[in-house]
Amino acid sequence: MIYSEYLLLCIGVPVLLSSFFVRREARRYSVLFLIGMVTCLISGYISGYLHLVTGGTPEETAVYIAPMVEEILKLLPLLFLLSVLRVPPLSLMQCAAALGTGFATFENCCFLLQNGTQSLTYTLIRGLAVGVMHIVSLLLLTMGLSTARRYNALSTSSVIGALSLSVTFHALYNLLVSAPGAPSIIAYTLPLLTALLLYIPFRGMTSGDT
Amino acid sequence: MSMETIRNLDNIVQIAVLLTVAAGAFLSLGKSARPMSMAFFALGMTTYLVSDIYWIAHLLLKGGSRLPFTAADMGDFGLFLLLASASKAVFEGDSSRPPFVLTVAVSLFGLSNIALWTAWNGEWIRNLIGGIALGYYYWRVARDLWAAKALSRREWQGLLVLCVVLIGLLIGWFWLTASWRKRVEYGCYVLLFAGIVWFYAKTVLALRSGRSKAAVSLAFATLAWSACTMYMCWDPIYYAADTAFTLTAPLALLALRQEACVA
């Protein structure tokens, strides 16, 4: 058993302190990175609670419950940025990348501490797969939200619609990775391939924003 | 032909069509005069595609059993919400209000859908959440059909009678003997698929005559009616309705493209 809160303090405090000594863009990245880590911790609490309530196996929790909880919690800071702080679409994409990176970093750290480092290759694969998956799912969500916001169509239906895309993508990854062999290999390559596919519309949105 | 073969065929057709339609919608984004509706449509098709792949992977790796509400359900309901958003974007700025009786009729139809699903399978969480999403989509479709004047007065009356007869038959089904239940089921299948064919034909006619807004609303209505059929039917009829839904997606893309060029 590990104490995730201590781990959050270990990584989070230096990140938080450094944010006072850096410029605006870097500070925003640091703060959002930290929010991503806190979101990961809270989603761990909620998934753990639901795991106890539903009485399912850890695998069932990872496949069915965790994707929904994690994506809903990742949506909340994005909605705050979009609706309250009125962050423009381009900046929102960058914010999403920072949030996703913080989330993935914390999750990877917890995983490595709990399960140990099996091998450098596995650690690299996990870093590339889970790390990219969280960023990709957040970027998918942000693309939906940015599209809605750009054309003044931010409504409950569009937000939940965009959320469903990221949840389904995340759940597909968790489902495939839960089975050994070919499904796991497909799962590990899925985030990277999607990231490459997303790069084109992402560039389009970026150029359209400037 | 076994049920598994039918399911696999349906899945293969669905993935191929959805992949093409989603790619086509994303590629049309840049050229579209109404990119918002196209963007929502593209996201909706992508969601449905990912949800479909998820469900196939689930069947292969874990079998058919699952928790009451999963990502596949969320993907399906997300599709309806994104399609509703796409439809709303097409009719943005339209101030015509549908009559109150239409709103009441659609709400009753949506509620009876939820009640029937729950009576059949008992999965009330999924039915309630899905029913709200699909009910909203029904309402959006009805509103846009009205705004586009896609149906004549007689056609609206016919549609109302069809819905009342269907719901009446399906409620009555619970009190019938086994042999009568089969007859009622077949009768309902005929009515449901006749609805799909009718909406599909009207969409094609609207497309050919260049009534782009009517074509969009009719294509979205075909999708709504196919979804209704899917959730009202058992295997293997379910897969036929699913295929009808899939084959309507390219029609919806064509209608949206036509509408975007006209605007």
CSV table of C-alpha atoms in Angstrom, one decimal:
chain,number,residue,atom,x,y,z
A,1,MET,CA,0.0,0.0,0.0
A,2,ILE,CA,1.2,3.5,-0.8
A,3,TYR,CA,0.1,6.8,0.6
A,4,SER,CA,-0.9,8.7,-2.6
A,5,GLU,CA,-1.3,12.0,-0.6
A,6,TYR,CA,2.4,11.9,0.4
A,7,LEU,CA,3.4,11.3,-3.1
A,8,LEU,CA,1.3,14.3,-4.2
A,9,LEU,CA,3.0,16.4,-1.6
A,10,CYS,CA,6.4,15.3,-2.8
A,11,ILE,CA,5.8,16.1,-6.4
A,12,GLY,CA,3.3,18.9,-5.9
A,13,VAL,CA,5.1,21.2,-3.5
A,14,PRO,CA,8.2,21.8,-5.7
A,15,VAL,CA,5.9,22.3,-8.7
A,16,LEU,CA,3.8,24.8,-6.7
A,17,LEU,CA,6.9,26.6,-5.4
A,18,SER,CA,8.5,26.8,-8.8
A,19,SER,CA,5.3,28.5,-10.2
A,20,PHE,CA,6.1,31.7,-8.2
A,21,PHE,CA,9.4,32.1,-9.9
A,22,VAL,CA,8.5,31.5,-13.6
A,23,ARG,CA,6.7,33.6,-16.2
A,24,ARG,CA,3.0,33.6,-16.9
A,25,GLU,CA,2.8,30.8,-19.4
A,26,ALA,CA,5.1,28.5,-17.5
A,27,ARG,CA,3.2,29.3,-14.2
A,28,ARG,CA,-0.1,28.4,-15.8
A,29,TYR,CA,1.4,25.1,-17.0
A,30,SER,CA,2.7,24.3,-13.5
A,31,VAL,CA,-0.6,25.1,-11.8
A,32,LEU,CA,-2.6,23.0,-14.3
A,33,PHE,CA,-0.1,20.2,-14.0
A,34,LEU,CA,-0.7,20.3,-10.3
A,35,ILE,CA,-4.5,20.4,-10.8
A,36,GLY,CA,-4.1,17.3,-13.0
A,37,MET,CA,-2.4,15.4,-10.2
A,38,VAL,CA,-5.0,16.4,-7.7
A,39,THR,CA,-7.7,15.3,-10.1
A,40,CYS,CA,-6.0,12.0,-10.4
A,41,LEU,CA,-5.9,11.6,-6.6
A,42,ILE,CA,-9.6,12.5,-6.2
A,43,SER,CA,-10.6,10.2,-9.0
A,44,GLY,CA,-8.7,7.4,-7.2
A,45,TYR,CA,-10.7,8.1,-4.1
A,46,ILE,CA,-14.0,8.0,-5.9
A,47,SER,CA,-13.2,4.9,-8.0
A,48,GLY,CA,-12.0,3.2,-4.8
A,49,TYR,CA,-15.3,4.1,-3.1
A,50,LEU,CA,-17.4,2.9,-6.0
A,51,HIS,CA,-15.3,-0.3,-6.1
A,52,LEU,CA,-16.3,-1.0,-2.5
A,53,VAL,CA,-20.0,-0.1,-3.1
A,54,THR,CA,-20.4,-2.2,-6.3
A,55,GLY,CA,-18.4,-5.1,-4.9
A,56,GLY,CA,-16.7,-5.7,-8.3
A,57,THR,CA,-13.2,-7.0,-8.9
A,58,PRO,CA,-10.3,-4.5,-9.3
A,59,GLU,CA,-10.4,-5.3,-13.1
A,60,GLU,CA,-14.1,-4.5,-13.4
A,61,THR,CA,-13.5,-1.2,-11.6
A,62,ALA,CA,-10.6,-0.4,-14.0
A,63,VAL,CA,-12.6,-1.3,-17.1
A,64,TYR,CA,-16.1,0.0,-16.2
A,65,ILE,CA,-15.9,2.6,-13.5
A,66,ALA,CA,-12.5,4.3,-13.6
A,67,PRO,CA,-12.9,5.7,-17.2
A,68,MET,CA,-16.2,7.5,-16.4
A,69,VAL,CA,-15.0,8.8,-13.0
A,70,GLU,CA,-11.6,10.0,-14.4
A,71,GLU,CA,-13.0,11.7,-17.5
A,72,ILE,CA,-15.9,13.4,-15.6
A,73,LEU,CA,-13.4,14.8,-13.1
A,74,LYS,CA,-11.0,15.9,-15.9
A,75,LEU,CA,-13.9,17.7,-17.5
A,76,LEU,CA,-14.6,19.9,-14.4
A,77,PRO,CA,-11.4,22.1,-14.5
A,78,LEU,CA,-11.8,22.4,-18.3
A,79,LEU,CA,-15.4,23.6,-17.9
A,80,PHE,CA,-14.2,26.1,-15.3
A,81,LEU,CA,-11.5,27.4,-17.6
A,82,LEU,CA,-14.0,27.6,-20.5
A,83,SER,CA,-17.1,29.0,-18.8
A,84,VAL,CA,-15.7,31.1,-15.9
A,85,LEU,CA,-12.2,32.2,-17.0
A,86,ARG,CA,-13.3,32.3,-20.7
A,87,VAL,CA,-10.1,30.8,-21.9
A,88,PRO,CA,-9.9,30.9,-25.8
A,89,PRO,CA,-9.8,27.5,-27.7
A,90,LEU,CA,-6.1,27.5,-28.4
A,91,SER,CA,-5.1,28.1,-24.8
A,92,LEU,CA,-7.7,25.6,-23.7
A,93,MET,CA,-5.9,22.9,-25.8
A,94,GLN,CA,-2.6,23.8,-24.1
A,95,CYS,CA,-4.3,23.7,-20.7
A,96,ALA,CA,-5.8,20.3,-21.5
A,97,ALA,CA,-2.3,19.0,-22.4
A,98,ALA,CA,-1.0,20.3,-19.0
A,99,LEU,CA,-3.9,18.8,-17.1
A,100,GLY,CA,-3.5,15.5,-18.9
A,101,THR,CA,0.3,15.4,-18.3
A,102,GLY,CA,-0.2,16.0,-14.6
A,103,PHE,CA,-2.8,13.3,-14.4
A,104,ALA,CA,-0.8,10.8,-16.2
A,105,THR,CA,2.4,11.6,-14.3
A,106,PHE,CA,0.7,11.1,-10.9
A,107,GLU,CA,-1.0,7.9,-12.1
A,108,ASN,CA,2.3,6.5,-13.4
A,109,CYS,CA,4.2,7.3,-10.2
A,110,CYS,CA,1.5,5.6,-8.1
A,111,PHE,CA,1.6,2.6,-10.4
A,112,LEU,CA,5.3,2.3,-10.3
A,113,LEU,CA,5.5,2.6,-6.5
A,114,GLN,CA,2.8,0.1,-6.0
A,115,ASN,CA,3.8,-2.5,-8.6
A,116,GLY,CA,7.6,-1.9,-8.8
A,117,THR,CA,9.6,-1.4,-12.0
A,118,GLN,CA,9.4,-4.7,-13.9
A,119,SER,CA,11.8,-3.6,-16.6
A,120,LEU,CA,12.9,-0.5,-18.4
A,121,THR,CA,11.0,-1.5,-21.6
A,122,TYR,CA,7.7,-2.0,-19.7
A,123,THR,CA,8.2,1.3,-17.9
A,124,LEU,CA,8.8,3.1,-21.3
A,125,ILE,CA,5.8,1.4,-22.8
A,126,ARG,CA,3.6,2.3,-19.9
A,127,GLY,CA,4.9,5.9,-20.0
A,128,LEU,CA,4.2,6.2,-23.7
A,129,ALA,CA,0.8,4.5,-23.5
A,130,VAL,CA,-0.9,5.7,-20.3
A,131,GLY,CA,0.8,9.1,-20.5
A,132,VAL,CA,-0.3,9.7,-24.1
A,133,MET,CA,-3.8,8.2,-23.5
A,134,HIS,CA,-4.7,10.7,-20.8
A,135,ILE,CA,-3.5,13.6,-22.9
A,136,VAL,CA,-5.3,12.2,-26.0
A,137,SER,CA,-8.6,11.7,-24.1
A,138,LEU,CA,-8.4,15.2,-22.7
A,139,LEU,CA,-7.6,16.6,-26.2
A,140,LEU,CA,-10.6,14.8,-27.6
A,141,LEU,CA,-12.8,16.3,-24.9
A,142,THR,CA,-11.3,19.8,-25.4
A,143,MET,CA,-11.8,19.6,-29.2
A,144,GLY,CA,-15.5,19.0,-28.6
A,145,LEU,CA,-15.8,21.8,-26.1
A,146,SER,CA,-13.7,24.2,-28.2
A,147,THR,CA,-15.9,23.5,-31.2
A,148,ALA,CA,-19.0,24.2,-29.2
A,149,ARG,CA,-17.5,27.3,-27.7
A,150,ARG,CA,-16.2,28.6,-31.0
A,151,TYR,CA,-19.6,28.6,-32.5
A,152,ASN,CA,-21.5,29.6,-29.3
A,153,ALA,CA,-23.1,26.2,-29.0
A,154,LEU,CA,-21.8,25.3,-25.6
A,155,SER,CA,-24.8,23.4,-24.1
A,156,THR,CA,-25.4,20.5,-21.8
A,157,SER,CA,-25.9,18.2,-24.8
A,158,SER,CA,-22.7,19.2,-26.5
A,159,VAL,CA,-20.6,18.9,-23.3
A,160,ILE,CA,-22.0,15.5,-22.4
A,161,GLY,CA,-21.6,14.4,-26.1
A,162,ALA,CA,-17.9,15.4,-26.1
A,163,LEU,CA,-17.5,13.7,-22.7
A,164,SER,CA,-18.9,10.5,-24.0
A,165,LEU,CA,-16.2,10.4,-26.7
A,166,SER,CA,-13.4,10.7,-24.2
A,167,VAL,CA,-15.0,8.2,-21.8
A,168,THR,CA,-15.4,5.7,-24.6
A,169,PHE,CA,-11.9,6.1,-25.8
A,170,HIS,CA,-10.5,5.7,-22.3
A,171,ALA,CA,-12.7,2.7,-21.6
A,172,LEU,CA,-11.6,1.0,-24.8
A,173,TYR,CA,-7.9,1.5,-23.8
A,174,ASN,CA,-8.6,0.1,-20.3
A,175,LEU,CA,-10.5,-2.8,-21.7
A,176,LEU,CA,-7.8,-3.8,-24.2
A,177,VAL,CA,-5.0,-3.4,-21.7
A,178,SER,CA,-6.8,-5.7,-19.2
A,179,ALA,CA,-6.3,-8.7,-21.5
A,180,PRO,CA,-2.8,-10.0,-22.2
A,181,GLY,CA,-1.3,-10.6,-25.6
A,182,ALA,CA,-2.5,-9.0,-28.8
A,183,PRO,CA,-5.2,-6.8,-27.1
A,184,SER,CA,-2.6,-5.2,-24.8
A,185,ILE,CA,-0.3,-4.5,-27.8
A,186,ILE,CA,-3.2,-2.8,-29.6
A,187,ALA,CA,-4.0,-0.9,-26.5
A,188,TYR,CA,-0.4,0.4,-26.1
A,189,THR,CA,-0.3,1.6,-29.7
A,190,LEU,CA,-3.8,3.1,-29.7
A,191,PRO,CA,-3.0,6.3,-27.9
A,192,LEU,CA,0.1,7.1,-30.0
A,193,LEU,CA,-1.8,6.4,-33.3
A,194,THR,CA,-4.7,8.6,-32.1
A,195,ALA,CA,-2.3,11.3,-31.1
A,196,LEU,CA,-0.9,11.3,-34.6
A,197,LEU,CA,-4.4,11.4,-36.1
A,198,LEU,CA,-5.3,14.3,-33.7
A,199,TYR,CA,-2.3,16.3,-34.7
A,200,ILE,CA,-3.9,17.4,-38.0
A,201,PRO,CA,-7.1,18.9,-36.6
A,202,PHE,CA,-5.1,20.2,-33.6
A,203,ARG,CA,-2.8,22.1,-36.0
A,204,GLY,CA,-5.9,23.3,-37.9
A,205,MET,CA,-7.5,24.6,-34.7
A,206,THR,CA,-4.2,26.2,-33.7
A,207,SER,CA,-3.8,28.0,-37.0
A,208,GLY,CA,-7.4,29.1,-37.0
A,209,ASP,CA,-7.0,30.7,-33.6
A,210,THR,CA,-4.0,32.9,-34.2
B,1,MET,CA,-26.9,-18.2,-40.7
B,2,SER,CA,-26.1,-18.2,-37.0
B,3,MET,CA,-26.7,-15.2,-34.7
B,4,GLU,CA,-23.0,-14.7,-34.3
B,5,THR,CA,-22.5,-14.4,-38.1
B,6,ILE,CA,-25.3,-11.9,-38.4
B,7,ARG,CA,-23.8,-9.9,-35.5
B,8,ASN,CA,-20.3,-10.0,-37.1
B,9,LEU,CA,-21.6,-9.0,-40.5
B,10,ASP,CA,-23.5,-6.1,-38.9
B,11,ASN,CA,-20.4,-5.0,-37.0
B,12,ILE,CA,-18.1,-5.1,-40.1
B,13,VAL,CA,-20.6,-3.1,-42.2
B,14,GLN,CA,-21.0,-0.6,-39.3
B,15,ILE,CA,-17.3,0.0,-38.7
B,16,ALA,CA,-16.6,0.4,-42.5
B,17,VAL,CA,-19.5,2.8,-43.0
B,18,LEU,CA,-18.9,4.8,-39.8
B,19,LEU,CA,-15.2,5.2,-40.5
B,20,THR,CA,-16.0,6.5,-44.0
B,21,VAL,CA,-18.7,8.8,-42.8
B,22,ALA,CA,-16.6,10.2,-39.9
B,23,ALA,CA,-13.6,10.8,-42.2
B,24,GLY,CA,-15.9,12.4,-44.8
B,25,ALA,CA,-17.4,14.7,-42.2
B,26,PHE,CA,-14.0,15.7,-40.9
B,27,LEU,CA,-12.8,16.4,-44.4
B,28,SER,CA,-15.9,18.4,-45.2
B,29,LEU,CA,-15.3,20.7,-42.2
B,30,GLY,CA,-13.0,23.0,-44.0
B,31,LYS,CA,-15.2,23.4,-47.0
B,32,SER,CA,-18.5,23.7,-45.1
B,33,ALA,CA,-20.3,27.0,-44.8
B,34,ARG,CA,-21.9,25.7,-41.6
B,35,PRO,CA,-18.9,24.0,-39.9
B,36,MET,CA,-20.5,23.7,-36.5
B,37,SER,CA,-23.2,21.2,-37.5
B,38,MET,CA,-20.6,19.2,-39.5
B,39,ALA,CA,-18.2,19.2,-36.5
B,40,PHE,CA,-20.9,17.9,-34.1
B,41,PHE,CA,-21.9,15.3,-36.7
B,42,ALA,CA,-18.3,14.2,-37.2
B,43,LEU,CA,-17.8,13.9,-33.4
B,44,GLY,CA,-21.0,12.0,-33.1
B,45,MET,CA,-20.0,9.5,-35.7
B,46,THR,CA,-16.6,9.1,-34.1
B,47,THR,CA,-18.2,8.5,-30.7
B,48,TYR,CA,-20.4,5.8,-32.2
B,49,LEU,CA,-17.5,4.2,-34.0
B,50,VAL,CA,-15.4,4.1,-30.8
B,51,SER,CA,-18.3,2.8,-28.8
B,52,ASP,CA,-18.9,0.1,-31.4
B,53,ILE,CA,-15.3,-1.0,-31.4
B,54,TYR,CA,-15.4,-1.0,-27.5
B,55,TRP,CA,-18.5,-3.3,-27.6
B,56,ILE,CA,-16.9,-5.7,-30.1
B,57,ALA,CA,-13.7,-5.8,-28.0
B,58,HIS,CA,-15.9,-6.4,-24.9
B,59,LEU,CA,-17.8,-9.2,-26.5
B,60,LEU,CA,-14.5,-10.9,-27.6
B,61,LEU,CA,-12.6,-10.4,-24.3
B,62,LYS,CA,-15.3,-10.4,-21.6
B,63,GLY,CA,-18.5,-11.8,-23.2
B,64,GLY,CA,-21.9,-10.2,-23.1
B,65,SER,CA,-22.3,-9.6,-19.3
B,66,ARG,CA,-21.4,-6.2,-18.0
B,67,LEU,CA,-22.3,-3.6,-15.4
B,68,PRO,CA,-25.7,-1.7,-15.7
B,69,PHE,CA,-24.1,1.3,-17.3
B,70,THR,CA,-20.9,1.2,-19.4
B,71,ALA,CA,-18.8,3.3,-21.7
B,72,ALA,CA,-20.6,1.6,-24.7
B,73,ASP,CA,-23.9,3.0,-23.4
B,74,MET,CA,-22.4,6.3,-22.8
B,75,GLY,CA,-21.1,6.3,-26.4
B,76,ASP,CA,-24.5,5.5,-27.8
B,77,PHE,CA,-26.2,8.3,-25.7
B,78,GLY,CA,-23.4,10.7,-26.5
B,79,LEU,CA,-24.1,10.1,-30.2
B,80,PHE,CA,-27.8,11.2,-29.8
B,81,LEU,CA,-26.7,14.3,-27.9
B,82,LEU,CA,-24.1,15.2,-30.5
B,83,LEU,CA,-26.6,14.6,-33.3
B,84,ALA,CA,-29.1,16.8,-31.5
B,85,SER,CA,-26.4,19.5,-31.3
B,86,ALA,CA,-25.7,19.1,-35.0
B,87,SER,CA,-29.4,19.4,-35.8
B,88,LYS,CA,-29.7,22.4,-33.5
B,89,ALA,CA,-26.8,24.1,-35.3
B,90,VAL,CA,-28.5,23.7,-38.7
B,91,PHE,CA,-31.7,25.3,-37.5
B,92,GLU,CA,-29.9,28.0,-35.5
B,93,GLY,CA,-31.8,31.3,-35.6
B,94,ASP,CA,-35.0,29.7,-36.6
B,95,SER,CA,-37.7,31.2,-34.4
B,96,SER,CA,-40.6,29.0,-35.5
B,97,ARG,CA,-42.1,27.3,-32.5
B,98,PRO,CA,-43.7,23.8,-32.8
B,99,PRO,CA,-47.2,23.5,-31.4
B,100,PHE,CA,-47.5,22.5,-27.7
B,101,VAL,CA,-49.3,19.3,-28.7
B,102,LEU,CA,-46.2,18.1,-30.6
B,103,THR,CA,-44.0,18.6,-27.5
B,104,VAL,CA,-46.5,16.7,-25.4
B,105,ALA,CA,-46.8,13.9,-28.0
B,106,VAL,CA,-43.0,13.5,-28.2
B,107,SER,CA,-42.6,13.6,-24.4
B,108,LEU,CA,-45.2,10.9,-24.1
B,109,PHE,CA,-43.6,8.8,-26.8
B,110,GLY,CA,-40.2,9.2,-25.1
B,111,LEU,CA,-41.6,8.3,-21.6
B,112,SER,CA,-43.4,5.2,-23.0
B,113,ASN,CA,-40.1,4.1,-24.6
B,114,ILE,CA,-38.4,4.3,-21.2
B,115,ALA,CA,-41.2,2.5,-19.5
B,116,LEU,CA,-41.3,-0.3,-22.1
B,117,TRP,CA,-37.5,-0.9,-22.1
B,118,THR,CA,-37.6,-1.1,-18.3
B,119,ALA,CA,-40.5,-3.5,-18.3
B,120,TRP,CA,-38.6,-5.7,-20.8
B,121,ASN,CA,-35.1,-5.8,-19.3
B,122,GLY,CA,-35.4,-4.2,-15.8
B,123,GLU,CA,-32.2,-2.1,-16.3
B,124,TRP,CA,-33.7,1.1,-15.1
B,125,ILE,CA,-30.4,3.1,-14.7
B,126,ARG,CA,-29.4,2.6,-18.4
B,127,ASN,CA,-33.0,3.0,-19.6
B,128,LEU,CA,-33.5,6.3,-17.7
B,129,ILE,CA,-30.2,7.9,-18.7
B,130,GLY,CA,-30.5,6.6,-22.3
B,131,GLY,CA,-34.2,7.6,-22.4
B,132,ILE,CA,-33.4,11.2,-21.5
B,133,ALA,CA,-30.7,11.4,-24.2
B,134,LEU,CA,-32.9,9.8,-26.9
B,135,GLY,CA,-36.0,11.7,-25.7
B,136,TYR,CA,-34.2,14.9,-26.2
B,137,TYR,CA,-33.1,13.8,-29.6
B,138,TYR,CA,-36.7,12.9,-30.5
B,139,TRP,CA,-37.8,16.3,-29.4
B,140,ARG,CA,-35.1,18.0,-31.5
B,141,VAL,CA,-35.9,16.0,-34.5
B,142,ALA,CA,-39.7,16.7,-34.2
B,143,ARG,CA,-39.0,20.4,-33.7
B,144,ASP,CA,-36.7,20.5,-36.8
B,145,LEU,CA,-39.1,18.5,-39.0
B,146,TRP,CA,-41.7,21.2,-38.0
B,147,ALA,CA,-39.3,24.1,-38.7
B,148,ALA,CA,-38.3,22.7,-42.1
B,149,LYS,CA,-41.9,22.0,-43.0
B,150,ALA,CA,-40.7,18.5,-44.0
B,151,LEU,CA,-44.0,16.8,-43.4
B,152,SER,CA,-47.5,17.7,-44.5
B,153,ARG,CA,-50.4,17.9,-42.1
B,154,ARG,CA,-51.7,14.5,-43.2
B,155,GLU,CA,-48.2,13.0,-42.7
B,156,TRP,CA,-48.0,14.4,-39.2
B,157,GLN,CA,-51.3,12.8,-38.4
B,158,GLY,CA,-50.2,9.5,-39.9
B,159,LEU,CA,-47.0,9.6,-37.9
B,160,LEU,CA,-49.0,10.3,-34.7
B,161,VAL,CA,-51.4,7.4,-35.4
B,162,LEU,CA,-48.4,5.1,-36.1
B,163,CYS,CA,-46.7,6.0,-32.8
B,164,VAL,CA,-50.0,5.5,-30.9
B,165,VAL,CA,-50.7,2.2,-32.5
B,166,LEU,CA,-47.1,1.0,-31.8
B,167,ILE,CA,-47.1,1.9,-28.2
B,168,GLY,CA,-50.6,0.5,-27.7
B,169,LEU,CA,-49.6,-2.8,-29.3
B,170,LEU,CA,-46.4,-3.0,-27.2
B,171,ILE,CA,-48.2,-2.2,-24.0
B,172,GLY,CA,-51.0,-4.7,-24.8
B,173,TRP,CA,-48.2,-7.4,-25.5
B,174,PHE,CA,-47.8,-7.9,-21.8
B,175,TRP,CA,-51.3,-9.2,-21.4
B,176,LEU,CA,-51.3,-11.5,-24.4
B,177,THR,CA,-50.8,-15.3,-24.7
B,178,ALA,CA,-47.5,-16.5,-26.2
B,179,SER,CA,-48.9,-17.2,-29.7
B,180,TRP,CA,-50.6,-13.7,-29.8
B,181,ARG,CA,-47.4,-12.1,-28.5
B,182,LYS,CA,-45.5,-13.4,-31.6
B,183,ARG,CA,-48.1,-12.0,-33.9
B,184,VAL,CA,-48.0,-8.6,-32.2
B,185,GLU,CA,-44.2,-8.6,-32.4
B,186,TYR,CA,-44.2,-9.3,-36.1
B,187,GLY,CA,-46.9,-6.6,-36.6
B,188,CYS,CA,-44.7,-4.1,-34.7
B,189,TYR,CA,-41.6,-5.1,-36.7
B,190,VAL,CA,-43.5,-4.4,-40.0
B,191,LEU,CA,-44.7,-1.0,-38.7
B,192,LEU,CA,-41.3,0.0,-37.4
B,193,PHE,CA,-39.5,-1.0,-40.6
B,194,ALA,CA,-42.2,0.6,-42.7
B,195,GLY,CA,-41.4,3.8,-40.8
B,196,ILE,CA,-37.7,3.6,-41.6
B,197,VAL,CA,-38.3,3.0,-45.3
B,198,TRP,CA,-40.8,5.9,-45.4
B,199,PHE,CA,-38.4,8.3,-43.7
B,200,TYR,CA,-35.5,7.1,-45.9
B,201,ALA,CA,-37.5,7.6,-49.1
B,202,LYS,CA,-38.6,11.0,-48.0
B,203,THR,CA,-35.0,12.0,-47.3
B,204,VAL,CA,-33.9,10.9,-50.7
B,205,LEU,CA,-36.7,12.8,-52.4
B,206,ALA,CA,-35.9,15.9,-50.4
B,207,LEU,CA,-32.2,15.6,-51.3
B,208,ARG,CA,-33.1,15.2,-55.0
B,209,SER,CA,-35.4,18.2,-55.0
B,210,GLY,CA,-32.7,20.4,-53.3
B,211,ARG,CA,-34.7,21.0,-50.1
B,212,SER,CA,-31.6,20.8,-48.0
B,213,LYS,CA,-33.0,21.7,-44.6
B,214,ALA,CA,-35.9,19.3,-45.0
B,215,ALA,CA,-33.4,16.7,-46.1
B,216,VAL,CA,-31.3,17.2,-43.0
B,217,SER,CA,-34.3,17.0,-40.6
B,218,LEU,CA,-35.6,13.9,-42.4
B,219,ALA,CA,-32.2,12.2,-42.4
B,220,PHE,CA,-32.0,12.8,-38.6
B,221,ALA,CA,-35.6,11.6,-38.2
B,222,THR,CA,-34.6,8.4,-40.1
B,223,LEU,CA,-31.8,7.9,-37.6
B,224,ALA,CA,-34.1,8.6,-34.7
B,225,TRP,CA,-36.7,6.1,-36.0
B,226,SER,CA,-34.0,3.5,-36.7
B,227,ALA,CA,-32.7,3.9,-33.1
B,228,CYS,CA,-36.3,3.5,-31.8
B,229,THR,CA,-36.7,0.4,-33.9
B,230,MET,CA,-33.3,-1.0,-32.6
B,231,TYR,CA,-34.3,-0.6,-29.0
B,232,MET,CA,-37.8,-2.1,-29.6
B,233,CYS,CA,-36.6,-5.3,-31.3
B,234,TRP,CA,-35.0,-8.6,-30.3
B,235,ASP,CA,-32.2,-10.3,-32.1
B,236,PRO,CA,-31.8,-10.8,-35.1
B,237,ILE,CA,-34.3,-8.0,-36.0
B,238,TYR,CA,-32.2,-5.7,-33.8
B,239,TYR,CA,-29.2,-6.1,-36.2
B,240,ALA,CA,-31.4,-5.3,-39.2
B,241,ALA,CA,-32.4,-2.0,-37.5
B,242,ASP,CA,-28.8,-1.4,-36.5
B,243,THR,CA,-27.8,-1.8,-40.2
B,244,ALA,CA,-30.6,0.6,-41.2
B,245,PHE,CA,-29.2,3.1,-38.7
B,246,THR,CA,-25.7,2.7,-40.1
B,247,LEU,CA,-26.9,3.0,-43.7
B,248,THR,CA,-28.7,6.3,-42.9
B,249,ALA,CA,-25.5,7.9,-41.7
B,250,PRO,CA,-24.1,8.5,-45.2
B,251,LEU,CA,-27.5,10.0,-46.2
B,252,ALA,CA,-27.3,12.4,-43.2
B,253,LEU,CA,-23.7,13.4,-44.2
B,254,LEU,CA,-24.9,14.1,-47.8
B,255,ALA,CA,-27.8,16.2,-46.5
B,256,LEU,CA,-25.5,18.1,-44.2
B,257,ARG,CA,-23.1,18.7,-47.1
B,258,GLN,CA,-25.9,19.9,-49.3
B,259,GLU,CA,-27.2,22.2,-46.6
B,260,ALA,CA,-23.7,23.6,-45.9
B,261,CYS,CA,-23.1,24.4,-49.5
B,262,VAL,CA,-26.5,26.1,-49.9
B,263,ALA,CA,-26.0,28.3,-46.8
